[in-house]
mmCIF file of C-alpha atoms in Angstrom:
data_model
loop_
_atom_site.group_PDB
_atom_site.id
_atom_site.type_symbol
_atom_site.label_atom_id
_atom_site.label_comp_id
_atom_site.label_asym_id
_atom_site.label_seq_id
_atom_site.Cartn_x
_atom_site.Cartn_y
_atom_site.Cartn_z
ATOM 1 C CA UNK I 480 13.432 -11.088 32.518
ATOM 2 C CA UNK I 481 10.577 -13.598 32.780
ATOM 3 C CA UNK I 482 6.893 -12.768 32.389
ATOM 4 C CA UNK I 483 6.317 -12.506 36.136
ATOM 5 C CA UNK I 484 9.169 -10.029 36.563
ATOM 6 C CA UNK I 485 7.985 -8.028 33.552
ATOM 7 C CA UNK I 486 4.481 -7.778 34.961
ATOM 8 C CA UNK I 487 5.850 -6.366 38.215
ATOM 9 C CA UNK I 488 7.548 -3.481 36.408
ATOM 10 C CA UNK I 489 4.905 -1.805 34.269
ATOM 11 C CA UNK I 490 6.443 0.996 32.159
ATOM 12 C CA UNK I 491 5.786 4.667 33.013
ATOM 13 C CA UNK I 492 3.402 5.140 30.075
ATOM 14 C CA UNK I 493 1.114 2.490 31.581
ATOM 15 C CA UNK I 494 0.812 4.051 35.007
ATOM 16 C CA UNK I 495 -2.815 2.911 35.351
ATOM 17 C CA UNK I 496 -1.814 -0.743 35.462
ATOM 18 C CA UNK I 497 -1.608 -2.560 38.783
ATOM 19 C CA UNK I 498 1.759 -4.313 38.216
ATOM 20 C CA UNK I 499 1.117 -7.239 40.559
ATOM 21 C CA UNK I 500 -2.068 -8.102 38.647
ATOM 22 C CA UNK I 501 -0.517 -8.029 35.174
ATOM 23 C CA UNK I 502 0.029 -11.352 33.409
ATOM 24 C CA UNK I 503 2.249 -11.298 30.314
ATOM 25 C CA UNK I 504 1.033 -14.135 28.044
ATOM 26 C CA UNK I 505 3.758 -16.491 26.798
ATOM 27 C CA UNK I 506 3.816 -19.616 24.645
ATOM 28 C CA UNK I 507 5.258 -21.629 27.524
ATOM 29 C CA UNK I 508 2.448 -20.731 29.904
ATOM 30 C CA UNK I 509 -0.104 -21.595 27.235
ATOM 31 C CA UNK I 510 1.653 -24.849 26.408
ATOM 32 C CA UNK I 511 1.967 -24.110 22.696
ATOM 33 C CA UNK I 512 4.827 -24.588 20.286
ATOM 34 C CA UNK I 513 5.502 -22.943 16.964
ATOM 35 C CA UNK I 514 6.609 -19.518 15.783
ATOM 36 C CA UNK I 515 8.638 -17.595 18.319
ATOM 37 C CA UNK I 516 8.163 -14.080 16.970
ATOM 38 C CA UNK I 517 5.915 -11.557 18.754
ATOM 39 C CA UNK I 518 2.215 -11.750 17.852
ATOM 40 C CA UNK I 519 1.531 -9.347 14.969
ATOM 41 C CA UNK I 520 -1.529 -7.194 15.644
ATOM 42 C CA UNK I 521 -3.183 -4.707 13.290
ATOM 43 C CA UNK I 522 -5.369 -1.997 14.845
ATOM 44 C CA UNK I 523 -8.145 -0.240 12.920
ATOM 45 C CA UNK I 524 -10.253 2.669 14.158
ATOM 46 C CA UNK I 525 -13.267 4.418 12.691
ATOM 47 C CA UNK I 526 -13.065 8.198 12.828
ATOM 48 C CA UNK I 527 -11.254 11.025 11.020
ATOM 49 C CA UNK I 528 -11.828 13.616 13.752
ATOM 50 C CA UNK I 529 -8.608 15.255 15.047
ATOM 51 C CA UNK I 530 -9.728 14.425 18.601
ATOM 52 C CA UNK I 531 -11.113 11.005 17.714
ATOM 53 C CA UNK I 532 -11.887 8.961 20.805
ATOM 54 C CA UNK I 533 -11.764 5.732 18.812
ATOM 55 C CA UNK I 534 -8.213 6.667 17.820
ATOM 56 C CA UNK I 535 -7.326 7.434 21.446
ATOM 57 C CA UNK I 536 -8.699 4.055 22.492
ATOM 58 C CA UNK I 537 -6.817 2.383 19.630
ATOM 59 C CA UNK I 538 -3.541 3.932 20.790
ATOM 60 C CA UNK I 539 -4.266 2.923 24.388
ATOM 61 C CA UNK I 540 -4.793 -0.626 23.150
ATOM 62 C CA UNK I 541 -1.514 -0.451 21.233
ATOM 63 C CA UNK I 542 0.448 0.489 24.368
ATOM 64 C CA UNK I 543 -1.021 -2.462 26.214
ATOM 65 C CA UNK I 544 -0.402 -4.873 23.368
ATOM 66 C CA UNK I 545 3.235 -3.848 23.194
ATOM 67 C CA UNK I 546 3.545 -4.370 26.938
ATOM 68 C CA UNK I 547 2.103 -7.851 26.434
ATOM 69 C CA UNK I 548 4.828 -8.588 23.901
ATOM 70 C CA UNK I 549 3.022 -7.942 20.608
ATOM 71 C CA UNK I 550 4.247 -6.142 17.513
ATOM 72 C CA UNK I 551 1.651 -3.605 16.393
ATOM 73 C CA UNK I 552 0.613 -1.453 13.473
ATOM 74 C CA UNK I 553 -2.139 1.195 13.593
ATOM 75 C CA UNK I 554 -3.742 1.996 10.259
ATOM 76 C CA UNK I 555 -4.621 5.655 9.652
ATOM 77 C CA UNK I 556 -7.918 5.807 7.681
ATOM 78 C CA UNK I 557 -7.251 9.347 6.489
ATOM 79 C CA UNK I 558 -6.829 9.476 2.696
ATOM 80 C CA UNK I 559 -8.257 5.997 2.192
ATOM 81 C CA UNK I 560 -10.617 6.509 -0.782
ATOM 82 C CA UNK I 561 -14.183 5.266 -0.811
ATOM 83 C CA UNK I 562 -14.547 1.708 -2.014
ATOM 84 C CA UNK I 563 -14.295 1.390 -5.812
ATOM 85 C CA UNK I 564 -13.627 5.105 -6.323
ATOM 86 C CA UNK I 565 -10.035 4.221 -7.241
ATOM 87 C CA UNK I 566 -8.232 1.119 -8.432
ATOM 88 C CA UNK I 567 -6.882 -1.348 -5.861
ATOM 89 C CA UNK I 568 -3.318 -0.248 -6.633
ATOM 90 C CA UNK I 569 -3.909 2.989 -4.679
ATOM 91 C CA UNK I 570 -1.167 3.278 -1.981
ATOM 92 C CA UNK I 571 -3.589 3.375 0.966
ATOM 93 C CA UNK I 572 -5.531 0.388 -0.358
ATOM 94 C CA UNK I 573 -2.320 -1.550 -0.850
ATOM 95 C CA UNK I 574 -1.205 -0.615 2.663
ATOM 96 C CA UNK I 575 -4.306 -1.857 4.459
ATOM 97 C CA UNK I 576 -4.316 -5.081 2.429
ATOM 98 C CA UNK I 577 -0.631 -5.756 3.044
ATOM 99 C CA UNK I 578 -0.944 -4.959 6.742
ATOM 100 C CA UNK I 579 -3.940 -7.254 7.077
ATOM 101 C CA UNK I 580 -1.977 -10.084 5.478
ATOM 102 C CA UNK I 581 0.949 -9.306 7.791
ATOM 103 C CA UNK I 582 -1.258 -9.510 10.873
ATOM 104 C CA UNK I 583 -2.008 -12.558 12.986
ATOM 105 C CA UNK I 584 -4.662 -10.733 15.005
ATOM 106 C CA UNK I 585 -6.583 -7.492 14.759
ATOM 107 C CA UNK I 586 -8.281 -4.910 16.972
ATOM 108 C CA UNK I 587 -11.318 -3.083 15.592
ATOM 109 C CA UNK I 588 -12.457 0.126 17.322
ATOM 110 C CA UNK I 589 -15.382 2.199 16.085
ATOM 111 C CA UNK I 590 -17.539 4.987 17.451
ATOM 112 C CA UNK I 591 -21.280 4.434 17.442
ATOM 113 C CA UNK I 592 -22.987 6.508 14.747
ATOM 114 C CA UNK I 593 -26.757 6.241 14.288
ATOM 115 C CA UNK I 594 -26.780 3.015 16.243
ATOM 116 C CA UNK I 595 -24.034 1.218 14.372
ATOM 117 C CA UNK I 596 -20.404 1.397 13.248
ATOM 118 C CA UNK I 597 -19.199 4.325 11.153
ATOM 119 C CA UNK I 598 -18.788 4.513 7.390
ATOM 120 C CA UNK I 599 -15.113 5.341 7.965
ATOM 121 C CA UNK I 600 -14.610 2.005 9.670
ATOM 122 C CA UNK I 601 -16.733 -0.036 7.262
ATOM 123 C CA UNK I 602 -14.853 1.432 4.293
ATOM 124 C CA UNK I 603 -11.621 -0.061 5.615
ATOM 125 C CA UNK I 604 -13.139 -3.532 5.871
ATOM 126 C CA UNK I 605 -14.792 -3.219 2.470
ATOM 127 C CA UNK I 606 -11.351 -2.768 0.902
ATOM 128 C CA UNK I 607 -10.349 -6.176 2.332
ATOM 129 C CA UNK I 608 -11.752 -8.879 0.034
ATOM 130 C CA UNK I 609 -12.229 -12.367 1.393
ATOM 131 C CA UNK I 610 -9.587 -13.553 -1.026
ATOM 132 C CA UNK I 611 -6.806 -11.979 -3.081
ATOM 133 C CA UNK I 612 -5.619 -14.676 -5.438
ATOM 134 C CA UNK I 613 -4.976 -17.604 -3.117
ATOM 135 C CA UNK I 614 -4.353 -15.370 -0.080
ATOM 136 C CA UNK I 615 -7.092 -14.573 2.423
ATOM 137 C CA UNK I 616 -6.165 -11.382 4.288
ATOM 138 C CA UNK I 617 -8.496 -11.918 7.268
ATOM 139 C CA UNK I 618 -9.355 -15.617 7.522
ATOM 140 C CA UNK I 619 -8.087 -17.273 10.685
ATOM 141 C CA UNK I 620 -6.867 -14.070 12.318
ATOM 142 C CA UNK I 621 -7.954 -13.399 15.861
ATOM 143 C CA UNK I 622 -10.109 -10.330 16.454
ATOM 144 C CA UNK I 623 -10.923 -8.086 19.407
ATOM 145 C CA UNK I 624 -13.796 -5.600 19.096
ATOM 146 C CA UNK I 625 -14.290 -2.332 20.985
ATOM 147 C CA UNK I 626 -16.477 0.744 20.701
ATOM 148 C CA UNK I 627 -16.702 4.258 22.102
ATOM 149 C CA UNK I 628 -20.018 5.941 22.864
ATOM 150 C CA UNK I 629 -20.857 9.632 23.107
ATOM 151 C CA UNK I 630 -23.607 8.897 25.619
ATOM 152 C CA UNK I 631 -24.705 5.944 27.691
ATOM 153 C CA UNK I 632 -23.175 2.535 27.216
ATOM 154 C CA UNK I 633 -24.273 0.599 24.163
ATOM 155 C CA UNK I 634 -23.263 -2.681 22.560
ATOM 156 C CA UNK I 635 -24.651 -2.033 19.083
ATOM 157 C CA UNK I 636 -21.230 -1.528 17.519
ATOM 158 C CA UNK I 637 -19.414 -4.442 19.129
ATOM 159 C CA UNK I 638 -22.302 -6.698 18.115
ATOM 160 C CA UNK I 639 -22.095 -5.415 14.537
ATOM 161 C CA UNK I 640 -18.318 -5.832 14.533
ATOM 162 C CA UNK I 641 -18.674 -9.426 15.716
ATOM 163 C CA UNK I 642 -21.032 -10.141 12.835
ATOM 164 C CA UNK I 643 -18.622 -8.491 10.427
ATOM 165 C CA UNK I 644 -15.681 -10.443 11.845
ATOM 166 C CA UNK I 645 -17.583 -13.686 11.419
ATOM 167 C CA UNK I 646 -18.305 -12.768 7.802
ATOM 168 C CA UNK I 647 -14.581 -12.090 7.305
ATOM 169 C CA UNK I 648 -13.874 -15.584 8.726
ATOM 170 C CA UNK I 649 -12.015 -14.330 11.782
ATOM 171 C CA UNK I 650 -11.747 -15.841 15.268
ATOM 172 C CA UNK I 651 -13.375 -13.220 17.481
ATOM 173 C CA UNK I 652 -12.369 -13.513 21.135
ATOM 174 C CA UNK I 653 -15.093 -13.718 23.827
ATOM 175 C CA UNK I 654 -14.249 -10.473 25.627
ATOM 176 C CA UNK I 655 -15.041 -6.983 24.316
ATOM 177 C CA UNK I 656 -15.061 -3.351 25.444
ATOM 178 C CA UNK I 657 -17.661 -0.589 25.224
ATOM 179 C CA UNK I 658 -16.669 2.795 26.650
ATOM 180 C CA UNK I 659 -19.633 5.086 27.423
ATOM 181 C CA UNK I 660 -19.342 8.894 27.566
ATOM 182 C CA UNK I 661 -15.888 8.548 26.066
ATOM 183 C CA UNK I 662 -15.327 12.303 26.312
ATOM 184 C CA UNK I 663 -14.963 11.975 30.097
ATOM 185 C CA UNK I 664 -12.812 8.816 30.052
ATOM 186 C CA UNK I 665 -9.705 10.443 28.537
ATOM 187 C CA UNK I 666 -7.494 13.194 29.935
ATOM 188 C CA UNK I 667 -6.126 16.268 28.143
ATOM 189 C CA UNK I 668 -3.140 14.242 26.936
ATOM 190 C CA UNK I 669 -5.385 11.720 25.229
ATOM 191 C CA UNK I 670 -4.716 9.010 27.781
ATOM 192 C CA UNK I 671 -7.465 6.854 29.223
ATOM 193 C CA UNK I 672 -8.183 7.534 32.870
ATOM 194 C CA UNK I 673 -8.123 4.723 35.453
ATOM 195 C CA UNK I 674 -11.563 3.144 35.704
ATOM 196 C CA UNK I 675 -13.346 -0.188 35.333
ATOM 197 C CA UNK I 676 -13.591 0.642 31.612
ATOM 198 C CA UNK I 677 -9.813 0.896 31.392
ATOM 199 C CA UNK I 678 -9.480 -2.406 33.243
ATOM 200 C CA UNK I 679 -11.780 -4.022 30.682
ATOM 201 C CA UNK I 680 -9.554 -2.773 27.852
ATOM 202 C CA UNK I 681 -6.593 -4.412 29.596
ATOM 203 C CA UNK I 682 -8.614 -7.636 29.853
ATOM 204 C CA UNK I 683 -9.432 -7.570 26.146
ATOM 205 C CA UNK I 684 -5.861 -6.952 24.996
ATOM 206 C CA UNK I 685 -4.472 -9.659 27.284
ATOM 207 C CA UNK I 686 -7.052 -12.112 26.002
ATOM 208 C CA UNK I 687 -6.332 -11.204 22.382
ATOM 209 C CA UNK I 688 -2.631 -11.954 22.804
ATOM 210 C CA UNK I 689 -3.424 -15.294 24.442
ATOM 211 C CA UNK I 690 -5.822 -16.362 21.701
ATOM 212 C CA UNK I 691 -3.399 -15.218 19.011
ATOM 213 C CA UNK I 692 -0.573 -17.288 20.500
ATOM 214 C CA UNK I 693 -2.914 -20.284 20.715
ATOM 215 C CA UNK I 694 -4.271 -20.137 17.179
ATOM 216 C CA UNK I 695 -1.787 -18.456 14.837
ATOM 217 C CA UNK I 696 0.132 -21.626 13.947
ATOM 218 C CA UNK I 697 -3.114 -23.577 13.635
ATOM 219 C CA UNK I 698 -5.352 -21.082 11.847
ATOM 220 C CA UNK I 699 -5.064 -22.785 8.459
ATOM 221 C CA UNK I 700 -6.203 -26.085 9.944
ATOM 222 C CA UNK I 701 -8.871 -24.496 12.162
ATOM 223 C CA UNK I 702 -10.467 -22.749 9.190
ATOM 224 C CA UNK I 703 -10.185 -25.674 6.761
ATOM 225 C CA UNK I 704 -13.706 -26.472 5.538
ATOM 226 C CA UNK I 705 -15.173 -29.704 4.202
ATOM 227 C CA UNK I 706 -17.182 -27.886 1.513
ATOM 228 C CA UNK I 707 -14.094 -26.079 0.232
ATOM 229 C CA UNK I 708 -11.968 -29.237 0.215
ATOM 230 C CA UNK I 709 -14.763 -31.008 -1.667
ATOM 231 C CA UNK I 710 -14.861 -28.156 -4.191
ATOM 232 C CA UNK I 711 -11.098 -28.286 -4.641
ATOM 233 C CA UNK I 712 -11.249 -32.020 -5.339
ATOM 234 C CA UNK I 713 -14.004 -31.511 -7.896
ATOM 235 C CA UNK I 714 -12.072 -28.725 -9.617
ATOM 236 C CA UNK I 715 -8.940 -30.877 -9.718
ATOM 237 C CA UNK I 716 -10.891 -33.795 -11.208
ATOM 238 C CA UNK I 717 -12.352 -31.550 -13.927
ATOM 239 C CA UNK I 718 -8.931 -30.151 -14.745
ATOM 240 C CA UNK I 719 -7.472 -33.633 -14.996
ATOM 241 C CA UNK I 720 -10.334 -34.819 -17.205
ATOM 242 C CA UNK I 721 -9.815 -31.838 -19.494
ATOM 243 C CA UNK I 722 -6.131 -32.595 -19.776
ATOM 244 C CA UNK I 723 -5.174 -29.353 -18.068
ATOM 245 C CA UNK I 724 -2.899 -31.230 -15.657
ATOM 246 C CA UNK I 725 -0.669 -34.237 -16.126
#
């Protein structure tokens, strides 16, 4: 089945999609070569509430990403200790670090709390150092940002997440989603109701898959920096002068 045929037969659990309008991103349509495996996307959300709307939005995003051909993992922030309260070998810390390294793109979803992202969400990012040995668990990954609001629409969280993504050296896509009055945008089954807000979520997930396919085989080159290469050369010269290398 090609991408056009797939888009005409949206699965039952995505009943809000208009099949004729769906475009399944593929490497061929983007004109890129490289790895043929599905894009690997990690999804983080920022609430521990049993009826968390950020979690509901995260799961809605996951369904769409899978329909667009991605492989997904959703990290559960429950039982993740506060930063530095345990050693990094804690199982939940190891999980989020390993999953971040596994990912080629990420989705960040947070509620707005006191005008910004939640401590639950920030704690997850704080456990992801810029570098672990020679491995950078976030650099070069694509990123989509979304937020849920208890009241009127706000963009405080998505703006803060963009700043955080830039600090983590990620490639944040242009589109984003902010869902106001989230309590009325989901049904009793936890599914997002059809609306322009739902359509925007579809837009964001489609765009994330496209950008991930475009950049994942080029991320190392795209994020290569002159200042870092210069530093590496200087370090190598010092090591050679000290006789540390032959």
